[in-house]
Short mmCIF file of C-alpha atoms in Angstrom, two decimals:
data_model
loop_
_atom_site.label_atom_id
_atom_site.label_comp_id
_atom_site.label_asym_id
_atom_site.label_seq_id
_atom_site.Cartn_x
_atom_site.Cartn_y
_atom_site.Cartn_z
CA MET A 1 -42.96 13.09 -15.98
CA PHE A 2 -41.20 16.43 -16.33
CA SER A 3 -41.00 18.05 -19.75
CA SER A 4 -37.87 20.04 -18.83
CA VAL A 5 -35.21 19.94 -16.12
CA LEU A 6 -32.69 22.66 -15.27
CA ILE A 7 -29.26 21.43 -14.18
CA ALA A 8 -27.91 23.68 -11.42
CA ASN A 9 -24.32 22.54 -11.74
CA ARG A 10 -21.33 22.35 -14.06
CA GLY A 11 -18.60 19.99 -15.24
CA GLU A 12 -18.91 16.27 -15.72
CA ILE A 13 -21.92 15.88 -13.44
CA ALA A 14 -23.94 18.46 -15.39
CA LEU A 15 -23.25 16.56 -18.59
CA ARG A 16 -24.11 13.26 -16.88
CA ILE A 17 -27.51 14.63 -15.83
CA ALA A 18 -28.18 16.13 -19.27
CA ARG A 19 -27.57 12.73 -20.84
CA ALA A 20 -30.01 11.07 -18.45
CA CYS A 21 -32.63 13.70 -19.33
CA HIS A 22 -32.06 13.12 -23.04
CA GLU A 23 -32.62 9.37 -22.64
CA LEU A 24 -35.85 10.05 -20.75
CA GLY A 25 -37.09 12.42 -23.45
CA ILE A 26 -36.79 15.41 -21.12
CA ARG A 27 -35.61 18.80 -22.38
CA SER A 28 -32.41 19.78 -20.53
CA VAL A 29 -31.51 23.33 -19.52
CA ALA A 30 -27.89 24.05 -18.59
CA VAL A 31 -26.77 27.07 -16.61
CA TYR A 32 -23.27 28.44 -16.99
CA SER A 33 -20.95 31.09 -15.66
CA THR A 34 -18.87 33.32 -17.89
CA ALA A 35 -15.90 30.98 -17.41
CA ASP A 36 -17.98 28.00 -18.58
CA ARG A 37 -19.51 29.52 -21.71
CA ASP A 38 -17.68 26.97 -23.89
CA SER A 39 -18.31 23.99 -21.62
CA ALA A 40 -19.39 20.60 -22.91
CA VAL A 41 -22.80 20.72 -21.22
CA VAL A 42 -23.59 24.09 -22.82
CA ARG A 43 -22.96 22.46 -26.19
CA PHE A 44 -24.97 19.34 -25.37
CA ALA A 45 -28.02 20.69 -23.52
CA ASP A 46 -31.19 21.72 -25.33
CA GLU A 47 -30.91 25.21 -23.85
CA ALA A 48 -28.28 27.12 -21.88
CA VAL A 49 -28.73 30.18 -19.65
CA HIS A 50 -25.93 32.47 -18.49
CA ILE A 51 -26.21 33.07 -14.74
CA GLY A 52 -23.22 35.23 -13.82
CA PRO A 53 -19.46 35.71 -13.64
CA ALA A 54 -16.92 33.02 -12.77
CA PRO A 55 -16.95 33.17 -8.94
CA ALA A 56 -19.35 30.49 -7.71
CA LYS A 57 -21.02 32.81 -5.22
CA SER A 58 -22.13 34.96 -8.17
CA SER A 59 -23.24 32.07 -10.37
CA TYR A 60 -23.62 28.45 -9.26
CA LEU A 61 -24.33 29.48 -5.66
CA SER A 62 -26.64 32.35 -6.61
CA ILE A 63 -30.15 31.10 -5.81
CA PRO A 64 -31.90 34.13 -7.38
CA ALA A 65 -29.97 33.66 -10.65
CA ILE A 66 -30.78 29.93 -10.84
CA ILE A 67 -34.47 30.38 -9.99
CA GLU A 68 -34.74 33.13 -12.63
CA ALA A 69 -33.05 30.86 -15.18
CA ALA A 70 -35.61 28.16 -14.40
CA ARG A 71 -38.45 30.67 -14.77
CA LEU A 72 -37.15 32.01 -18.08
CA SER A 73 -36.58 28.54 -19.53
CA GLY A 74 -39.85 27.08 -18.26
CA ALA A 75 -38.06 24.30 -16.35
CA GLN A 76 -40.37 22.24 -14.16
CA ALA A 77 -37.62 20.76 -12.01
CA ILE A 78 -34.05 21.45 -10.92
CA HIS A 79 -31.37 18.80 -10.50
CA PRO A 80 -28.57 20.15 -8.25
CA GLY A 81 -25.96 17.46 -8.98
CA TYR A 82 -23.38 17.37 -6.17
CA GLY A 83 -21.66 20.22 -4.36
CA PHE A 84 -22.84 23.83 -4.75
CA LEU A 85 -26.54 23.95 -3.71
CA SER A 86 -27.19 20.20 -3.70
CA GLU A 87 -27.59 19.96 0.09
CA ASP A 88 -28.98 23.43 0.79
CA PRO A 89 -32.44 23.09 2.39
CA ASP A 90 -33.13 26.78 1.81
CA PHE A 91 -32.63 26.29 -1.92
CA ALA A 92 -34.95 23.27 -1.93
CA ASP A 93 -37.53 25.30 0.01
CA ILE A 94 -37.29 28.22 -2.43
CA CYS A 95 -37.71 25.82 -5.35
CA ALA A 96 -40.93 24.50 -3.79
CA ALA A 97 -42.20 28.03 -3.12
CA SER A 98 -41.50 28.89 -6.78
CA GLY A 99 -43.48 25.92 -8.04
CA ILE A 100 -40.34 24.05 -9.14
CA THR A 101 -39.57 20.47 -8.13
CA PHE A 102 -36.22 19.98 -6.40
CA ILE A 103 -34.73 16.65 -7.43
CA GLY A 104 -33.67 15.41 -4.04
CA PRO A 105 -35.03 14.86 -0.54
CA SER A 106 -37.45 17.30 1.07
CA PRO A 107 -36.16 20.50 2.71
CA GLU A 108 -37.19 19.10 6.09
CA VAL A 109 -35.15 15.92 5.66
CA MET A 110 -32.18 17.86 4.27
CA LEU A 111 -32.29 20.24 7.22
CA ARG A 112 -32.39 17.36 9.67
CA LEU A 113 -29.60 15.36 8.06
CA GLY A 114 -27.53 18.33 6.88
CA ASP A 115 -26.89 19.17 10.52
CA LYS A 116 -24.34 16.41 11.12
CA ALA A 117 -24.72 16.54 14.89
CA ALA A 118 -28.53 16.27 14.66
CA ALA A 119 -28.18 13.48 12.10
CA ARG A 120 -26.02 11.49 14.53
CA THR A 121 -28.75 11.75 17.15
CA ALA A 122 -31.52 10.76 14.71
CA MET A 123 -29.60 7.75 13.48
CA ARG A 124 -28.70 6.65 16.99
CA GLU A 125 -32.42 6.71 17.80
CA ALA A 126 -33.03 4.59 14.67
CA GLY A 127 -30.65 1.96 16.05
CA LEU A 128 -27.60 2.66 13.88
CA PRO A 129 -24.16 2.45 15.52
CA VAL A 130 -22.62 5.92 15.85
CA LEU A 131 -19.06 6.78 16.87
CA PRO A 132 -18.66 8.07 20.44
CA GLY A 133 -18.55 11.86 20.62
CA SER A 134 -20.68 14.95 21.11
CA SER A 135 -24.43 14.46 20.95
CA THR A 136 -25.03 18.07 19.90
CA ALA A 137 -22.98 20.88 18.38
CA LEU A 138 -20.16 22.06 20.61
CA THR A 139 -20.73 25.46 22.21
CA THR A 140 -17.27 26.24 23.62
CA SER A 141 -13.69 25.06 23.43
CA ALA A 142 -14.02 23.93 27.04
CA GLU A 143 -16.87 21.62 26.04
CA ALA A 144 -14.73 20.30 23.18
CA LYS A 145 -11.92 19.56 25.63
CA GLU A 146 -14.23 17.77 28.07
CA THR A 147 -15.86 15.71 25.30
CA ALA A 148 -12.46 14.74 23.88
CA GLN A 149 -11.29 13.58 27.29
CA GLN A 150 -14.40 11.43 27.68
CA THR A 151 -14.14 10.05 24.14
CA GLY A 152 -10.40 9.45 24.21
CA TYR A 153 -7.78 10.60 21.69
CA PRO A 154 -7.41 10.70 18.75
CA VAL A 155 -10.57 12.65 17.93
CA ILE A 156 -11.82 14.46 14.85
CA LEU A 157 -13.51 17.85 14.77
CA LYS A 158 -16.10 18.25 12.02
CA ALA A 159 -18.19 21.14 10.75
CA VAL A 160 -21.89 20.60 11.46
CA ALA A 161 -22.68 21.92 7.96
CA GLY A 162 -19.63 20.29 6.38
CA GLY A 163 -19.24 18.04 3.39
CA GLY A 164 -16.93 17.14 0.55
CA GLY A 165 -14.07 16.36 2.93
CA ARG A 166 -13.81 19.96 4.12
CA GLY A 167 -14.14 21.36 7.63
CA MET A 168 -12.37 18.52 9.44
CA ALA A 169 -9.34 18.25 11.70
CA VAL A 170 -7.85 15.19 13.38
CA VAL A 171 -6.45 15.89 16.84
CA ARG A 172 -4.08 13.42 18.48
CA ASP A 173 -2.66 15.51 21.31
CA PRO A 174 -4.75 17.37 23.94
CA ASP A 175 -2.36 20.33 23.61
CA GLU A 176 -3.39 20.71 19.96
CA LEU A 177 -7.14 20.72 20.55
CA LEU A 178 -7.67 24.44 21.23
CA THR A 179 -5.79 25.53 18.11
CA ALA A 180 -7.57 22.94 15.97
CA TYR A 181 -10.94 23.99 17.40
CA ARG A 182 -10.35 27.67 16.54
CA GLU A 183 -8.94 26.98 13.08
CA THR A 184 -11.64 24.47 12.09
CA ARG A 185 -14.35 26.78 13.35
CA ALA A 186 -12.96 29.68 11.32
CA HIS A 187 -12.70 27.45 8.23
CA ALA A 188 -16.28 26.24 8.67
CA ARG A 189 -17.52 29.82 8.99
CA ALA A 190 -15.69 30.87 5.82
CA VAL A 191 -16.67 27.87 3.71
CA PHE A 192 -20.14 26.94 4.97
CA GLY A 193 -21.33 30.13 6.67
CA ASP A 194 -21.83 28.08 9.84
CA ASP A 195 -19.06 27.75 12.42
CA ARG A 196 -20.66 25.05 14.58
CA LEU A 197 -18.56 21.95 15.16
CA TYR A 198 -19.06 18.51 16.62
CA LEU A 199 -16.50 15.95 17.79
CA GLU A 200 -16.25 12.21 17.47
CA LYS A 201 -13.75 9.43 18.03
CA TYR A 202 -11.20 9.06 15.22
CA VAL A 203 -10.37 5.50 14.22
CA ASP A 204 -6.88 4.81 12.89
CA ASP A 205 -6.37 2.14 10.21
CA ALA A 206 -10.05 2.32 9.35
CA ARG A 207 -11.86 1.79 6.08
CA HIS A 208 -14.38 4.21 4.59
CA VAL A 209 -17.31 2.18 3.27
CA GLU A 210 -20.57 3.71 2.10
CA VAL A 211 -23.99 2.37 1.11
CA GLN A 212 -26.09 3.77 -1.75
CA VAL A 213 -29.82 3.98 -1.02
CA LEU A 214 -32.80 4.81 -3.23
CA CYS A 215 -36.19 5.71 -1.80
CA ASP A 216 -39.51 6.86 -3.27
CA ARG A 217 -42.60 8.51 -1.79
CA HIS A 218 -44.61 5.28 -2.07
CA GLY A 219 -42.84 3.54 0.80
CA SER A 220 -40.08 1.78 -1.12
CA ALA A 221 -36.53 2.00 0.24
CA ILE A 222 -33.72 -0.13 -1.14
CA HIS A 223 -29.94 -0.28 -1.13
CA LEU A 224 -27.64 -0.84 -4.10
CA GLY A 225 -24.79 -2.38 -2.14
CA GLU A 226 -21.68 -0.72 -0.85
CA ARG A 227 -18.55 1.05 -2.11
CA ASP A 228 -15.06 1.31 -0.63
CA CYS A 229 -13.76 4.88 -0.64
CA SER A 230 -10.71 4.50 1.59
CA VAL A 231 -8.10 5.97 -0.78
CA GLN A 232 -8.22 9.62 0.28
CA ARG A 233 -6.04 12.67 0.75
CA ARG A 234 -7.17 15.27 3.26
CA HIS A 235 -10.51 13.44 3.50
CA GLN A 236 -11.03 13.85 -0.27
CA LYS A 237 -11.66 10.62 -2.13
CA LEU A 238 -9.35 9.69 -5.01
CA LEU A 239 -10.22 6.10 -5.88
CA GLU A 240 -13.37 4.07 -5.22
CA GLU A 241 -14.55 0.55 -5.90
CA ALA A 242 -17.62 -1.64 -5.62
CA PRO A 243 -18.12 -3.94 -3.93
CA ALA A 244 -15.81 -3.29 -0.97
CA PRO A 245 -13.09 -5.99 -0.95
CA HIS A 246 -12.69 -8.48 1.89
CA LEU A 247 -15.79 -7.37 3.76
CA PRO A 248 -17.41 -10.25 5.68
CA GLU A 249 -20.78 -11.08 4.15
CA GLY A 250 -22.57 -10.71 7.46
CA LEU A 251 -21.08 -7.26 8.00
CA ARG A 252 -21.93 -6.25 4.43
CA ALA A 253 -25.57 -7.23 4.89
CA GLU A 254 -25.79 -5.57 8.30
CA MET A 255 -24.44 -2.26 6.97
CA CYS A 256 -26.82 -2.23 4.01
CA GLU A 257 -29.80 -3.07 6.20
CA ALA A 258 -28.80 -0.31 8.65
CA ALA A 259 -28.67 2.25 5.83
CA VAL A 260 -32.16 1.35 4.63
CA ARG A 261 -33.45 1.45 8.21
CA GLY A 262 -31.95 4.92 8.69
CA ALA A 263 -33.45 6.17 5.44
CA ARG A 264 -36.91 4.91 6.39
CA ALA A 265 -36.64 6.49 9.84
CA VAL A 266 -36.46 10.02 8.40
CA GLY A 267 -38.78 9.56 5.42
CA TYR A 268 -35.99 9.89 2.86
CA GLU A 269 -36.76 10.33 -0.85
CA GLY A 270 -34.37 10.05 -3.79
CA ALA A 271 -30.74 8.93 -3.85
CA GLY A 272 -28.67 9.15 -0.70
CA THR A 273 -25.49 7.74 0.79
CA PHE A 274 -24.80 6.43 4.28
CA GLU A 275 -21.08 6.67 5.02
CA PHE A 276 -19.56 4.30 7.56
CA VAL A 277 -16.18 3.80 9.16
CA VAL A 278 -15.15 0.14 9.48
CA THR A 279 -12.60 -0.70 12.16
CA PRO A 280 -9.82 -3.30 11.81
CA SER A 281 -11.93 -5.63 14.00
CA HIS A 282 -14.85 -5.27 11.55
CA GLU A 283 -17.06 -3.04 13.68
CA PHE A 284 -18.89 -0.34 11.76
CA TYR A 285 -20.12 3.11 12.74
CA LEU A 286 -22.08 5.75 10.88
CA MET A 287 -20.08 8.86 9.99
CA GLU A 288 -22.58 10.93 8.02
CA ILE A 289 -25.37 10.90 5.46
CA ASN A 290 -25.10 12.66 2.11
CA CYS A 291 -28.44 13.90 0.77
CA ARG A 292 -27.33 14.00 -2.85
CA LEU A 293 -25.76 12.17 -5.73
CA GLN A 294 -22.18 11.10 -4.99
CA VAL A 295 -19.21 11.66 -7.28
CA GLU A 296 -18.52 7.93 -7.13
CA HIS A 297 -22.02 6.73 -8.08
CA PRO A 298 -20.75 5.22 -11.40
CA VAL A 299 -19.13 2.22 -9.67
CA THR A 300 -22.50 1.28 -8.20
CA GLU A 301 -24.15 1.69 -11.59
CA MET A 302 -21.53 -0.53 -13.22
CA VAL A 303 -21.98 -3.47 -10.83
CA THR A 304 -25.78 -3.25 -10.53
CA GLY A 305 -26.79 -2.02 -13.98
CA ILE A 306 -29.08 0.54 -12.33
CA ASP A 307 -29.03 4.17 -13.54
CA VAL A 308 -29.01 6.15 -10.27
CA VAL A 309 -29.64 9.54 -11.93
CA ARG A 310 -32.62 8.16 -13.85
CA GLU A 311 -34.10 6.83 -10.61
CA GLN A 312 -33.60 10.23 -8.97
CA ILE A 313 -35.61 11.92 -11.71
CA LEU A 314 -38.38 9.29 -11.65
CA VAL A 315 -38.78 9.56 -7.89
CA ALA A 316 -38.87 13.38 -8.00
CA ALA A 317 -41.62 13.14 -10.63
CA GLY A 318 -43.70 11.11 -8.17
CA LEU A 319 -43.16 7.75 -9.81
CA PRO A 320 -42.20 4.62 -7.88
CA LEU A 321 -38.72 3.14 -8.08
CA SER A 322 -38.33 0.98 -11.16
CA VAL A 323 -36.59 -1.74 -9.15
CA ARG A 324 -37.30 -3.64 -5.94
CA GLN A 325 -34.71 -4.91 -3.48
CA ALA A 326 -35.14 -8.42 -4.85
CA ASP A 327 -34.19 -7.11 -8.30
CA VAL A 328 -30.82 -5.73 -7.11
CA THR A 329 -27.87 -7.99 -7.75
CA THR A 330 -24.21 -7.09 -8.04
CA ARG A 331 -21.94 -8.60 -10.63
CA GLY A 332 -18.19 -8.24 -10.96
CA VAL A 333 -16.04 -5.38 -9.73
CA ALA A 334 -15.97 -1.70 -10.73
CA VAL A 335 -13.23 0.81 -9.96
CA GLU A 336 -13.27 4.59 -10.36
CA CYS A 337 -10.24 6.89 -10.45
CA ARG A 338 -10.62 10.65 -10.19
CA VAL A 339 -8.29 12.32 -12.66
CA ASN A 340 -7.67 15.78 -11.24
CA ALA A 341 -5.63 18.71 -12.53
CA GLU A 342 -3.39 18.58 -9.48
CA ASP A 343 0.29 18.04 -8.76
CA PRO A 344 0.78 15.20 -6.25
CA ASP A 345 4.42 16.25 -5.83
CA ARG A 346 3.25 19.62 -4.47
CA ASP A 347 0.73 18.29 -1.97
CA PHE A 348 -1.94 17.99 -4.69
CA ALA A 349 -1.90 21.69 -5.50
CA PRO A 350 -4.34 22.60 -8.33
CA THR A 351 -2.72 23.19 -11.74
CA PRO A 352 -5.13 25.17 -13.94
CA GLY A 353 -4.29 25.83 -17.57
CA LEU A 354 -5.26 25.33 -21.20
CA LEU A 355 -5.52 21.70 -22.30
CA TYR A 356 -3.77 21.28 -25.66
CA GLU A 357 -4.30 17.50 -25.50
CA PHE A 358 -7.09 15.51 -23.89
CA VAL A 359 -7.64 11.96 -25.12
CA PRO A 360 -9.53 9.68 -22.71
CA PRO A 361 -9.06 5.92 -22.79
CA GLY A 362 -11.42 3.46 -24.44
CA GLY A 363 -11.73 -0.28 -24.87
CA PRO A 364 -14.04 -2.88 -23.38
CA PHE A 365 -15.88 -2.05 -20.17
CA VAL A 366 -14.29 1.39 -19.78
CA ARG A 367 -16.43 4.42 -18.98
CA VAL A 368 -15.12 7.99 -18.76
CA ASP A 369 -17.35 10.70 -17.29
CA THR A 370 -15.79 14.00 -18.31
CA HIS A 371 -16.50 17.53 -19.50
CA SER A 372 -12.92 18.13 -20.64
CA TYR A 373 -11.66 18.27 -24.22
CA SER A 374 -8.64 19.50 -26.16
CA GLY A 375 -8.84 23.27 -26.11
CA TRP A 376 -10.74 23.45 -22.82
CA ARG A 377 -9.28 25.82 -20.22
CA VAL A 378 -9.17 24.44 -16.70
CA GLY A 379 -9.82 27.52 -14.60
CA PRO A 380 -8.92 28.35 -11.00
CA ASP A 381 -12.48 29.06 -9.87
CA TYR A 382 -13.81 25.53 -9.39
CA ASP A 383 -12.69 22.06 -8.33
CA SER A 384 -9.89 20.44 -10.28
CA LEU A 385 -11.72 17.29 -11.45
CA LEU A 386 -11.00 16.60 -15.13
CA ALA A 387 -12.56 13.19 -15.50
CA LYS A 388 -13.67 10.02 -13.76
CA ALA A 389 -12.22 6.88 -15.30
CA VAL A 390 -14.39 3.87 -14.46
CA VAL A 391 -13.84 0.24 -15.40
CA TRP A 392 -15.70 -3.02 -14.86
CA ALA A 393 -14.39 -6.60 -14.89
CA PRO A 394 -15.60 -10.00 -13.68
CA ASP A 395 -13.18 -9.96 -10.75
CA ARG A 396 -10.87 -7.59 -8.87
CA PRO A 397 -7.52 -8.57 -10.45
CA GLN A 398 -8.94 -8.02 -13.94
CA ALA A 399 -10.47 -4.73 -12.84
CA MET A 400 -7.10 -3.56 -11.49
CA ALA A 401 -5.35 -4.53 -14.72
CA ARG A 402 -8.02 -2.84 -16.83
CA MET A 403 -7.84 0.38 -14.82
CA ASP A 404 -4.06 0.49 -15.03
CA ARG A 405 -4.27 0.04 -18.79
CA ALA A 406 -6.91 2.77 -19.04
CA LEU A 407 -4.82 5.23 -17.02
CA GLU A 408 -1.74 4.43 -19.11
CA GLU A 409 -3.79 5.13 -22.22
CA PHE A 410 -5.05 8.49 -20.91
CA ARG A 411 -3.43 11.49 -22.63
CA VAL A 412 -3.64 14.88 -20.91
CA GLY A 413 -1.37 17.78 -21.75
CA GLY A 414 -1.45 21.49 -21.09
CA GLU A 415 0.72 24.44 -20.22
CA GLY A 416 1.47 24.03 -16.52
CA VAL A 417 -1.16 21.30 -16.15
CA ARG A 418 -0.26 18.27 -14.05
CA THR A 419 -2.58 15.39 -13.23
CA THR A 420 -3.06 12.66 -10.65
CA ILE A 421 -2.77 9.87 -13.23
CA GLY A 422 0.74 8.76 -12.21
CA PHE A 423 -0.19 8.83 -8.54
CA LEU A 424 -3.32 6.77 -9.18
CA ARG A 425 -1.30 4.12 -10.98
CA ARG A 426 1.10 3.96 -8.03
CA ALA A 427 -1.85 3.58 -5.65
CA LEU A 428 -3.26 0.75 -7.77
CA SER A 429 0.07 -1.07 -7.66
CA HIS A 430 0.64 -0.64 -3.92
CA PRO A 431 0.78 -4.05 -2.20
CA GLU A 432 -1.85 -3.12 0.37
CA PHE A 433 -4.28 -1.95 -2.27
CA ARG A 434 -3.61 -4.96 -4.48
CA ALA A 435 -4.39 -7.19 -1.51
CA GLY A 436 -7.56 -5.20 -0.73
CA ARG A 437 -6.23 -4.49 2.78
CA HIS A 438 -5.80 -0.74 2.42
CA THR A 439 -7.22 1.86 4.83
CA THR A 440 -7.71 5.62 4.87
CA GLY A 441 -4.03 5.87 5.81
CA LEU A 442 -2.80 4.54 2.45
CA VAL A 443 -1.98 7.91 0.86
CA ALA A 444 0.02 9.03 3.90
CA LYS A 445 1.85 5.71 3.91
CA MET A 446 2.70 6.10 0.21
CA ALA A 447 4.05 9.60 0.84
CA ALA A 448 6.21 8.33 3.71
CA GLU A 449 7.52 5.43 1.61
CA GLU A 450 8.37 7.73 -1.29
CA GLU A 451 10.12 10.17 1.03
CA LEU A 452 12.10 7.32 2.57
CA GLY A 453 13.02 6.08 -0.89
CA SER A 454 14.19 9.55 -1.92
CA SER A 455 16.28 9.88 1.23
CA ALA A 456 17.91 6.51 0.62
CA THR A 457 18.73 7.49 -2.95
CA ASP A 458 20.27 10.75 -1.78
CA ARG A 459 22.66 8.86 0.49
CA PHE A 460 24.17 6.85 -2.38
#
């Protein structure tokens, strides 16, 4: 087992990892930018190392700074969390060359699956259903046009190196394809440093369902069930739950088995997520594979009782998984809401500012993963996530009621700061969500209904 682990991240996930290290008796080393010098993880960790100014490219994305911090602190391993360098095969390779264990899959597996077009091909060869589209990265706009015609509209353009909901564009009209291709390519180049795109069929009224897998280097590969992540805006998840509601048991089992089969096919190690699109007729297709911890992992932990971060660390240390597939059972329902410093009335624009009040909810079966506190300044340099409110209950109606109560209890105040709490409560109360029949189009439908309601009010 490691004696010390450096956490190459910030915010709530850095604190989550530090807590797991503490419970394992591992010394935790936090890194922080100038903007995060007063962060919760800096206060909690056994050691903290300053790695640069606020811009991520000069701190949390600076591989030399993070490797030097690990060397100075004597860290034996690095946990990348999610985002930043978590899916960068070059970083994982540099860690290995520096004699530091990267807590995640091997650089070779990350390279293979990080290229979304190559991952589609690998998974198709493993027998997983993949949406129709390009088999390799697109080389020209003419190729994109030809592939779209063969696939049939609507289609979605995606960055080969993309992730986190960025680098995507849905195209419904052939006349819009060229503009979308150019804009998405430019966005991918700016964000990911890689402008390659691929194209696949876009499914309207679909559900986004993903399967959590855990694998070790001793041949064990298991799944921890599935999560529904269909409540999204601009492909960014807002609300997740486990298990996915109203999913036929046969389909549920087939998806989970497919995820494990895909993981085995590439020699995966650690925690990973297979993301699927489920059509209204209950067909499922692989969208992508995330080689990292997911933001929404707490809902899986709540229904299975399995600490995903702990398992990641054990596997990276060369130990076998502490659970077998036969040990995995799900109980009850868990729901997670992402409380962001954003204004839903202004298209979810970020609202940074100083928090003069931050009081998270409590009560039975309520978990809040957060790095925020009264007096914490939400800066403009990073994502706007303030907290993840997670609840568990024996069934879905009780879980919905508990989450609504928790959100009502949440107190967040700050100069100019707005949050998504009110929006999340409206989403929870929407008839389609209450019935468990919602799709990825729910947020757009809510916006249209609210606009229609405002127009009707204006007429009277």
